Coordinates of C-alpha atoms and ligand atoms in Angstrom, one line a residue:
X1 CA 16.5 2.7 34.3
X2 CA 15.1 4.2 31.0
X3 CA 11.4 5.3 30.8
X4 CA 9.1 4.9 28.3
X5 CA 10.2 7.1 25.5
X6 CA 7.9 10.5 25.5
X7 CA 6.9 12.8 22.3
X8 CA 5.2 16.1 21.5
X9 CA 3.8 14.1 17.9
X10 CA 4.7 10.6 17.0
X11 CA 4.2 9.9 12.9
X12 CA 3.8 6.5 12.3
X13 CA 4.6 5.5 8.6
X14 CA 7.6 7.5 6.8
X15 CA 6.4 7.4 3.1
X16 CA 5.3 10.4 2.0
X17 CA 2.6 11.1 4.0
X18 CA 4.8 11.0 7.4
X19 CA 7.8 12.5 5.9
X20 CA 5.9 15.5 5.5
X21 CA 4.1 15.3 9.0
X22 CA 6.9 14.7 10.6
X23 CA 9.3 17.8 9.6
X24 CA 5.5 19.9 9.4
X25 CA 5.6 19.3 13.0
X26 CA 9.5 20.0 13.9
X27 CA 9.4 22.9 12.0
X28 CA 6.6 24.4 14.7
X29 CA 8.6 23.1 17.7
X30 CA 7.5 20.1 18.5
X31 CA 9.7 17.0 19.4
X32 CA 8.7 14.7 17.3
X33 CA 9.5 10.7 16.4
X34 CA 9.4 9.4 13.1
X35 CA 8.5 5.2 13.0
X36 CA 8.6 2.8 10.5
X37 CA 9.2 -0.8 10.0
X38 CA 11.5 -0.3 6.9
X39 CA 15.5 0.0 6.7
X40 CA 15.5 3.2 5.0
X41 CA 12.3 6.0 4.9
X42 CA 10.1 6.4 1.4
X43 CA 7.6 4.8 1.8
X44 CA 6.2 2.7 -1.5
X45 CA 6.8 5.2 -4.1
X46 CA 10.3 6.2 -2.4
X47 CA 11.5 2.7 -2.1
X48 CA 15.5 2.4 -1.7
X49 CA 16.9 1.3 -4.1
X50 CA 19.4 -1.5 -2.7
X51 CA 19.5 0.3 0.9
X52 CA 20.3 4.0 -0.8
X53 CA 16.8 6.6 -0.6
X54 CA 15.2 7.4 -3.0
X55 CA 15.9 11.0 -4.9
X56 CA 12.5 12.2 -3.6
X57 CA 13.4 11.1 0.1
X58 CA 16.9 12.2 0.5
X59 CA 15.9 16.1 0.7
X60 CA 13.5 15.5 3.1
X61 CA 15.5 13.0 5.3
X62 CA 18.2 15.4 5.8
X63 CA 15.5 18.0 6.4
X64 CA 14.4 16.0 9.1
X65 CA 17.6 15.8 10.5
X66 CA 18.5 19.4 10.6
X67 CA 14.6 19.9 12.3
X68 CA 15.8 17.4 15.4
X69 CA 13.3 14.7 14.5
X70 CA 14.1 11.1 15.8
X71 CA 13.6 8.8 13.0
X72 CA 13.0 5.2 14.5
X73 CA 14.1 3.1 11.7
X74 CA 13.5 -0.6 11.3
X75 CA 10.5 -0.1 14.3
X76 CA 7.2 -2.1 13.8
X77 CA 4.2 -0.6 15.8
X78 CA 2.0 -3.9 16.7
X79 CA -0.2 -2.5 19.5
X80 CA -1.6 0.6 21.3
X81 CA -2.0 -0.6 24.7
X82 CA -3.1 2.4 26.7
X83 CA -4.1 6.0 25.9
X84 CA -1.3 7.7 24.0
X85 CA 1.1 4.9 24.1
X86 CA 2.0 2.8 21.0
X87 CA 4.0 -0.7 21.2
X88 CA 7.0 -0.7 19.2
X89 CA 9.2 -3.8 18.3
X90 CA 12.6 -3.8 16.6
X91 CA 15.0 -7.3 16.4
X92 CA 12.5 -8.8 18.6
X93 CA 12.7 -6.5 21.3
X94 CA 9.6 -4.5 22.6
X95 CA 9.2 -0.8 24.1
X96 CA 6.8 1.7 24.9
X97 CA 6.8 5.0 23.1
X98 CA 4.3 7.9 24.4
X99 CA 2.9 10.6 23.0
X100 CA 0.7 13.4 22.9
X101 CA -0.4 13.7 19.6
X102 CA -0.4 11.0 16.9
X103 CA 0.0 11.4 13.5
X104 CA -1.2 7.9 10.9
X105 CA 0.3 7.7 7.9
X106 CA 0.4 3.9 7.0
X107 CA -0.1 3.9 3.4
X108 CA -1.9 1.2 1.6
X109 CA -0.9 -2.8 0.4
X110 CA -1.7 -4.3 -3.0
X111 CA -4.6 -6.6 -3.1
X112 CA -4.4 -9.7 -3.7
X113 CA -7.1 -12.3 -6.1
X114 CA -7.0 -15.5 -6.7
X115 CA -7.6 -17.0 -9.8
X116 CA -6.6 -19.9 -11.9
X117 CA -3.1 -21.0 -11.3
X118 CA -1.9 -17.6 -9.3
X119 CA 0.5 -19.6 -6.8
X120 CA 2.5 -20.6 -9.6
X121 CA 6.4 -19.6 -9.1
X122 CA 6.9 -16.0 -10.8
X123 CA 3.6 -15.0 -10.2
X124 CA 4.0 -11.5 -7.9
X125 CA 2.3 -8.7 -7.1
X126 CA 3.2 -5.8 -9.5
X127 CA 4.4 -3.6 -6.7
X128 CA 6.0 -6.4 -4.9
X129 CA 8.0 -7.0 -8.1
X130 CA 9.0 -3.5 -7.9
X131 CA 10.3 -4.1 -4.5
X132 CA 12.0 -6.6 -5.2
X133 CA 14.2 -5.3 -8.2
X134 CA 14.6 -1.8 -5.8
X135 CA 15.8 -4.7 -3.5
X136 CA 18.1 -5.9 -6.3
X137 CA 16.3 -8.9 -8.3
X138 CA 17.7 -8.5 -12.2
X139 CA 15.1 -8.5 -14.5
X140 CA 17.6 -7.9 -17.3
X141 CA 16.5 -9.5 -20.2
X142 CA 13.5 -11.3 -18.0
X143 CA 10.0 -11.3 -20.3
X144 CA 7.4 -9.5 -17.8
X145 CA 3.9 -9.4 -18.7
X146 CA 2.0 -6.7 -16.0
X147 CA -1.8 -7.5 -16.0
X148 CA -4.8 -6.5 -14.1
X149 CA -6.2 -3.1 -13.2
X150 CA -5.2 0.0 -11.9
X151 CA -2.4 2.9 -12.8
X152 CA 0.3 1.3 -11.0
X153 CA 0.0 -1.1 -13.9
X154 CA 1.7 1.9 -16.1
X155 CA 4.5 2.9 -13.6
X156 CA 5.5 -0.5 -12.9
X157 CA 5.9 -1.7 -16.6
X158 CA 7.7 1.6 -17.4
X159 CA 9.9 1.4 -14.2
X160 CA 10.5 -2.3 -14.9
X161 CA 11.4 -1.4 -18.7
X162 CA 14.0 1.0 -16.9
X163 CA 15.2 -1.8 -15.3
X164 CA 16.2 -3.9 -18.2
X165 CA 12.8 -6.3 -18.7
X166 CA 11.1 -7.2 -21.8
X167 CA 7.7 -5.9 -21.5
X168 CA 5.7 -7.4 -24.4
X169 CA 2.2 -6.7 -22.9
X170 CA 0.1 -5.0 -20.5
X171 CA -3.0 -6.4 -19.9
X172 CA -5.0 -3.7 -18.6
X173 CA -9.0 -5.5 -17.9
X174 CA -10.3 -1.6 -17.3
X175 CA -12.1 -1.2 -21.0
X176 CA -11.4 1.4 -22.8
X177 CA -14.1 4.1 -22.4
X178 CA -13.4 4.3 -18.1
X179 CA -9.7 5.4 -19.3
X180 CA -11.2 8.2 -21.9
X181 CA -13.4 9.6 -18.6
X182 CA -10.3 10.9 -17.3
X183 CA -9.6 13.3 -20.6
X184 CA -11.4 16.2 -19.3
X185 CA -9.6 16.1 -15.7
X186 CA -6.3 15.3 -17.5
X187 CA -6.4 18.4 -20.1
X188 CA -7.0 20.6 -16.6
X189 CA -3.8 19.5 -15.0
X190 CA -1.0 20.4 -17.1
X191 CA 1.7 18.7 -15.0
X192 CA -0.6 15.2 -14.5
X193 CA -0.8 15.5 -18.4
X194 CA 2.9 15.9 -19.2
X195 CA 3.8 12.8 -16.7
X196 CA 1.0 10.8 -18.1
X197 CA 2.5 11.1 -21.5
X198 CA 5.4 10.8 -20.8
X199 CA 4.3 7.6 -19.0
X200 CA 2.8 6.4 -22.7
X201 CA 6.3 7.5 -24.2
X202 CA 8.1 5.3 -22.2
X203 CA 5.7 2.5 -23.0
X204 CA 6.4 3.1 -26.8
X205 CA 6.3 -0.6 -28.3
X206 CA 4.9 -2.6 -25.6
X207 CA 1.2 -3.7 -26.7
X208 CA -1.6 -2.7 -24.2
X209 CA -4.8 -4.6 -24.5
X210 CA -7.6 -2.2 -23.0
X211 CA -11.1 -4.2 -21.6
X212 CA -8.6 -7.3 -21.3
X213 CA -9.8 -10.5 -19.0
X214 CA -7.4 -12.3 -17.0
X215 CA -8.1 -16.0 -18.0
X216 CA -5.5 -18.1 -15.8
X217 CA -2.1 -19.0 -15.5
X218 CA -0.7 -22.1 -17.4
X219 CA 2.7 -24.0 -16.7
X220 CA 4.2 -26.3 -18.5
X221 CA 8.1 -27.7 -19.4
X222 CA 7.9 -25.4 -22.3
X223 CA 7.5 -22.3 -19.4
X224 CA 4.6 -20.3 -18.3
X225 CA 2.4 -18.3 -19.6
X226 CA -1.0 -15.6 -19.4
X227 CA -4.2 -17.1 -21.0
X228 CA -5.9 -13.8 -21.4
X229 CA -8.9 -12.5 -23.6
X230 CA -9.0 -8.8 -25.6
X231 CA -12.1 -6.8 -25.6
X232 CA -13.6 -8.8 -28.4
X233 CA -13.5 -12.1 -26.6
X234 CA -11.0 -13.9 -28.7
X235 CA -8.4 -15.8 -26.3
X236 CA -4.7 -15.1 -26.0
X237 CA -1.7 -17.1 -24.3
X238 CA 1.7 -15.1 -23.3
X239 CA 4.6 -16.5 -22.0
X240 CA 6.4 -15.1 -19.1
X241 CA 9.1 -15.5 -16.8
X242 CA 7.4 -13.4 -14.3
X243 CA 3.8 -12.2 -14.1
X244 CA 3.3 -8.8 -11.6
X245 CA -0.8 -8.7 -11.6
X246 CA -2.3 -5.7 -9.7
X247 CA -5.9 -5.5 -8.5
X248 CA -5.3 -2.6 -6.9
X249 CA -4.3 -0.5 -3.2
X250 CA -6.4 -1.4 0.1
X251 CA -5.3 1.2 2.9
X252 CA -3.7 -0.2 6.3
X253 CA -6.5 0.7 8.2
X254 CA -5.5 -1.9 11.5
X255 CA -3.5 1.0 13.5
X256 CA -6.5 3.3 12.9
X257 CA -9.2 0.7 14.1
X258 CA -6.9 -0.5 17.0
X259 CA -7.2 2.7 18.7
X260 CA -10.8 3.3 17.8
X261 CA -10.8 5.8 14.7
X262 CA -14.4 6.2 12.8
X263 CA -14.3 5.0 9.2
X264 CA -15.5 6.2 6.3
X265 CA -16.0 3.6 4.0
X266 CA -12.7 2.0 3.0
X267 CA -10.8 5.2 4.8
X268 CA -10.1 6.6 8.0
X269 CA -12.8 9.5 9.1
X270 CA -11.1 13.0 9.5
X271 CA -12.2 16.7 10.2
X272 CA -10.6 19.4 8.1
X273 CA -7.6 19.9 10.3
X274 CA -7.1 16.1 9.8
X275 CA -8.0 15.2 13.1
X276 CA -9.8 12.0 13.7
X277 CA -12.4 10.7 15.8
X278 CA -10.3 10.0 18.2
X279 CA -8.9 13.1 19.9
X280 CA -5.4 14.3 19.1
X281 CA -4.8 11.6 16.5
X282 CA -4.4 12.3 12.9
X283 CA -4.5 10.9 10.1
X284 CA -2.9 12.0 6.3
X285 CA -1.8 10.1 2.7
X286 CA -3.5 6.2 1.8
X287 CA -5.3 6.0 5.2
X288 CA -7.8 8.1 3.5
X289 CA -8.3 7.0 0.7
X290 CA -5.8 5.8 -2.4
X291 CA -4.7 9.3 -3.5
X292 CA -0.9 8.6 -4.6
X293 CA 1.7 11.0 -3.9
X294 CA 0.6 14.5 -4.2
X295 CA -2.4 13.8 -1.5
X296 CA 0.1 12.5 0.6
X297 CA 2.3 15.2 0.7
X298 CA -0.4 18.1 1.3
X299 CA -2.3 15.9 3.8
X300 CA 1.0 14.7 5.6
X301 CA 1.3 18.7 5.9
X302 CA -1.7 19.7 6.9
X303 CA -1.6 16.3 9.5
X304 CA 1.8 17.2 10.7
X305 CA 0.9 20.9 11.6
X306 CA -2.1 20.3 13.4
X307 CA -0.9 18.1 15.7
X308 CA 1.7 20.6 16.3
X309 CA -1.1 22.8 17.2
X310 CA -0.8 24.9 13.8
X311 CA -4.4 24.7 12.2
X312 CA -3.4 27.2 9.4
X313 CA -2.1 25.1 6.6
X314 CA -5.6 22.9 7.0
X315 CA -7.2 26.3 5.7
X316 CA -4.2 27.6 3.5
X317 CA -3.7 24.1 1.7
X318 CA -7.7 23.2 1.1
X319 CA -8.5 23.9 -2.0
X320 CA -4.9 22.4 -3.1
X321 CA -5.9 19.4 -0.8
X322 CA -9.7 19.1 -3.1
X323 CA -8.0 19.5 -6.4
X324 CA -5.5 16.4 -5.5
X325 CA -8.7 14.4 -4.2
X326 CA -11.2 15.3 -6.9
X327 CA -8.1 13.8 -9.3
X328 CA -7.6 10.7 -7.2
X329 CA -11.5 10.3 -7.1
X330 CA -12.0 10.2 -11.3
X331 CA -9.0 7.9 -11.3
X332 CA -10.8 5.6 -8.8
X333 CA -13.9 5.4 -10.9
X334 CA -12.2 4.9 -14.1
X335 CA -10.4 2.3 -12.3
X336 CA -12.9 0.6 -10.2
X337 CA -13.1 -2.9 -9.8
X338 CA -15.3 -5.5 -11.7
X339 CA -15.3 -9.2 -10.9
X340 CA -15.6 -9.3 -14.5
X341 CA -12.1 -8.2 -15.3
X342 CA -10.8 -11.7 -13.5
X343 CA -12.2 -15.5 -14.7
X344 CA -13.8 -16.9 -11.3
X345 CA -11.4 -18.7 -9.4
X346 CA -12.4 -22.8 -9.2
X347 CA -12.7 -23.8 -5.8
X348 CA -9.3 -25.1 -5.4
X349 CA -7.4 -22.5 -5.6
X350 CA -5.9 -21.2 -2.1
X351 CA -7.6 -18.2 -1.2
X352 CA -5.7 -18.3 2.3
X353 CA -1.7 -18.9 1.5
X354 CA -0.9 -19.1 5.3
X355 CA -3.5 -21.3 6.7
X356 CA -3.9 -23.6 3.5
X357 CA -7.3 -22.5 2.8
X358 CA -9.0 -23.2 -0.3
X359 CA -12.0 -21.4 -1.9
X360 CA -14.2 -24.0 -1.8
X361 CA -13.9 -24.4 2.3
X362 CA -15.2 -20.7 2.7
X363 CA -17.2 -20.5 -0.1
X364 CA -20.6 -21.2 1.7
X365 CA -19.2 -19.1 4.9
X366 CA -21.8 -16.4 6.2
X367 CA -19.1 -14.0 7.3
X368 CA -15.0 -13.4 8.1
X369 CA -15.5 -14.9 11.5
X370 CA -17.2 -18.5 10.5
X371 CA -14.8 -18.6 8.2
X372 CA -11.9 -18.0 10.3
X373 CA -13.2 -20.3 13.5
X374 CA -14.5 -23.4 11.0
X375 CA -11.2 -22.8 8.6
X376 CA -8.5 -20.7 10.1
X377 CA -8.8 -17.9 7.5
X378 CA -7.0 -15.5 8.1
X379 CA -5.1 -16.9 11.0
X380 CA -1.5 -16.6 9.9
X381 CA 1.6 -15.1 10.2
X382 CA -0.2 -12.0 8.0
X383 CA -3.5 -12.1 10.1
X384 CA -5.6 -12.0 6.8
X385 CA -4.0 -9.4 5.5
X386 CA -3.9 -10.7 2.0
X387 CA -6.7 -13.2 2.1
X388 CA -8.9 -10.7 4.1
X389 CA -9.5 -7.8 1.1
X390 CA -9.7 -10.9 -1.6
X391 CA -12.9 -12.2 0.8
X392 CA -14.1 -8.8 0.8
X393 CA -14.1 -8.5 -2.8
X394 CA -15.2 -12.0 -3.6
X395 CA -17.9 -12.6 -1.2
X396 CA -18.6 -9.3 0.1
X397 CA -18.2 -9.9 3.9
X398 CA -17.3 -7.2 6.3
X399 CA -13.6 -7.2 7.4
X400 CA -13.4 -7.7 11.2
X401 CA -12.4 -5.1 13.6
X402 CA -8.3 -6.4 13.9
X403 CA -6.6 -6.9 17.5
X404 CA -3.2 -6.4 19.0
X405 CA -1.0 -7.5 17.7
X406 CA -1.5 -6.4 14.7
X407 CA 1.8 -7.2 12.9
X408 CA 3.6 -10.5 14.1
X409 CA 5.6 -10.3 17.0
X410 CA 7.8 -12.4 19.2
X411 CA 6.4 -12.8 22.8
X412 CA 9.9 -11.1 24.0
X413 CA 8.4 -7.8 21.9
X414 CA 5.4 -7.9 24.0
X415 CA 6.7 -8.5 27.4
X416 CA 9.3 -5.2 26.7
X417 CA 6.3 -2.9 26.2
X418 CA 5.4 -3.8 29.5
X419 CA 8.3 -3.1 31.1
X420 CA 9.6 0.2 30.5
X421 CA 13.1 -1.1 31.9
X422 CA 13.4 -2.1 28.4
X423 CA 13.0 0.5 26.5
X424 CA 16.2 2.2 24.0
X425 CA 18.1 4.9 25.0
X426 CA 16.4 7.8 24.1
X427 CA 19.7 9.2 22.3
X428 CA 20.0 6.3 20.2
X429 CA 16.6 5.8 17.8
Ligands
FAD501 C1 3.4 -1.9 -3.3 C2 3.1 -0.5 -3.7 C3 3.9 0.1 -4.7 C4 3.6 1.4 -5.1 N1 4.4 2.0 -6.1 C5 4.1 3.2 -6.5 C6 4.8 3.8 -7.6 O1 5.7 3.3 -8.2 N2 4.4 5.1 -8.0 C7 3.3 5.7 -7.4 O2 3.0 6.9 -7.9 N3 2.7 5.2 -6.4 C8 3.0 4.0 -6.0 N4 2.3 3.4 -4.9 C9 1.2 4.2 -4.3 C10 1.7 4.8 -3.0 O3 1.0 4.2 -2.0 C11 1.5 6.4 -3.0 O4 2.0 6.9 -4.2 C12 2.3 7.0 -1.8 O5 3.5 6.4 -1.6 C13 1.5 7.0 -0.6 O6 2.2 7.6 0.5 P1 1.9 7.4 2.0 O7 2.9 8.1 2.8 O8 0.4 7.6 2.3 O9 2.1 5.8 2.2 P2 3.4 4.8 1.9 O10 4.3 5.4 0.9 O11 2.7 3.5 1.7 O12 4.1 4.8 3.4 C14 3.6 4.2 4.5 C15 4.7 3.7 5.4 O13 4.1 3.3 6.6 C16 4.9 2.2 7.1 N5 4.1 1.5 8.1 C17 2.8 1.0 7.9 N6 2.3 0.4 9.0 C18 3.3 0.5 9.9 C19 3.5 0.0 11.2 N7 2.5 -0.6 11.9 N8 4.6 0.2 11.9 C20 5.7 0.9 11.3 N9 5.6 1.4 10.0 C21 4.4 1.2 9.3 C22 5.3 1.5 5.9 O14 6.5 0.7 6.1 C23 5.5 2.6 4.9 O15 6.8 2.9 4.7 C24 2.6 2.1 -4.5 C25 1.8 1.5 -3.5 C26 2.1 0.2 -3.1 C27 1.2 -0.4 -2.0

């Protein structure tokens, strides 16, 4: 009979963040795992593209390989039932996989807002469009319009322009003067300045409306389209065949919480080393704030070598780890949210897309959990995963501490972290 599985460092997430963890902690001896619930490690930024890595994964997949790390592929972690053991389901079958250092590298989700007319067919997330033409949608020819706030905004609509879209418009609600704030940083970082330009190059033609409001979607026989205002107030409508809106990156924080890590603010709590509040788990990349990829990388480092018991790349790699934040700060405050930037949803849109729930059930709500036990917010398939941040940001309630599990499981996943009879040959990740 097999045994729950055992590791020196498990790394849950393989974007960046764990990809560098991971092969930071082979590389010093430890036997380490490597978990996550995609096909094929990246990460977001390192998406496959249909089922092959990314460039910027490959070299550091094969690294991983040739530094004996076991890369559980396809491996959801929905609960951490006892002191250094993590539930793990694949195909809807469960098993136990121990450890004696942890590594949290769960990157961040898109948030999601509601507004007028946002369920309507070819209405996505800007990132989940990405995923899905990585996944093999054809935009060829398709008219995108990429609205709302944030830099993924400009990746997307240049990546998308890659992929064969017409990109007529970006509707960027950030106004003008946040975006010139980030001049001074920019003209200190030679290499951010080169790709940011070459960002703008590849934008060459598409009309980007700075201090935009997103008015509504409107959909007709004729098609759909963006009613949208400019800085000036005068009202526009677009037509589209699909919308990608961004509001911009929440970290998955539910892992983190499960086993008791501090927060600080919107981000996990760590030492220097990396180390959380809980000892022996780390933490490195989105879960401490949105940082993009260059954090990830130097924190997944610094993460994965601590836990292998190495604390000198947390001293070697500080100042390169202060730079990356202090960038990833300025971008956040150019970037940061306004309910302005969005036309206030009417009470009947759906604020919860699981459960049904309108605005206007929740509106006059006190908190998450009157919402939840009155409405059933939240109390889907996605456990409020979307719904939750928009609530946050609307309303200003406290998100709730999450339970186990915290991804959705079959009952047969459960029961098989229970019983250790069930776990995977330890050959075969
Ligand atoms: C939708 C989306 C698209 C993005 N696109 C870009 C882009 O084009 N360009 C760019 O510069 N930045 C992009 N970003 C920002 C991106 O988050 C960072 O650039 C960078 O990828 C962060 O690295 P990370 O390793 O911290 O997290 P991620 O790359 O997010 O990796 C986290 C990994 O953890 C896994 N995971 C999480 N929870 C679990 C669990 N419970 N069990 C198992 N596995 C789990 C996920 O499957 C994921 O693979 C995007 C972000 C999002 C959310």
């Amino acid at each position: 009979m097999n045994e729950a599985i055992r590791y020196d460092v498990v790394v849950v997430g393989a974007g960046p963040a764990g990809l560098a963890a991971s092969l930071a902690a082979a590389n010093r001896g430890a036997k380490v795992a490597l978990i996550d619930e995609g096909q094929v490690p990246g990460g977001q930024i390192w998406r496959a593209h249909r089922g092959r890595p990314s460039s910027g994964a490959i070299s550091r997949v094969r690294a991983l390989s040739e530094a004996g790390v076991n890369l559980w592929s396809g491996c959801t972690v929905f609960d951490a039932p006892g002191s250094g053991t993590l539930g793990v389901a694949r195909e809807g079958q469960g098993f136990a996989l121990t450890y004696s250092r942890l590594v949290l590298a769960c990157g961040a989700r898109e948030v999601f807002l509601p507004f007028l007319g946002w369920r309507t067919p070819g209405v996505v997330g800007v990132g989940g469009l990405q995923a899905l033409v990585k996944g093999g949608l054809s935009v060829e020819n398709k008219t995108v319009i990429v609205c709302g706030s944030g830099p993924l905004l400009v990746a997307v609509a240049s990546y998308l322009r890659r992929a064969g879209a017409s990109v007529p418009m970006l509707v960027e609600c950030v106004p003008a003067a946040n975006l010139r704030s980030l001049a001074i940083p920019l003209l200190t970082r030679p290499t951010l300045l080169r790709q940011a330009m070459s960002l703008r190059w590849s934008l060459r033609g598409v009309r980007i409306a700075l201090g935009a409001q997103v008015l509504g979607v409107e959909g007709s026989q004729e098609g759909k389209s963006l009613r949208w205002s400019d800085a000036r107030g005068r009202e526009f409508q677009t037509h589209f065949d699909w919308l990608a809106c961004g509001f911009g990156l929440v970290p998955n924080l539910e892992l983190a919480s499960l086993l008791g890590c501090e927060m600080s603010g919107q981000a996990v709590g760590v030492d220097e080393s990396l180390e959380t509040s809980v000892r022996g788990v780390f933490a490195a990349g989105e879960l401490l704030g949105i940082g993009g990829v260059e954090c990830a990388l130097i924190e997944g480092e610094i993460a994965g070598a601590s836990a292998a018991g190495d604390s000198g790349p947390a001293t070697q790699l500080l100042s390169r780890r202060k730079r990356a934040r202090a960038w990833a700060e300025s971008l956040g405050s150019a970037y940061a949210w306004r309910p302005s930037y969005l036309s206030p949803p009417s009470d009947e849109e759906t604020l919860c897309v699981c459960e049904g729930v309108r605005l206007g059930a929740v509106r006059t709500c006190l908190g998450f959990r009157e919402a939840r036990v009155c409405h059933r917010l939240g109390m889907g398939p996605c456990q409020g995963k979307t719904c939750g941040p928009a609530a946050t940001r609307l309303f200003g309630w406290e998100a709730e501490p999450p339970k186990a599990p915290i991804r959705p499981v079959q009952v047969g996943s459960w029961l098989g972290v229970l019983d250790p009879g069930s776990a995977p040959d330890r050959n075969e990740p």
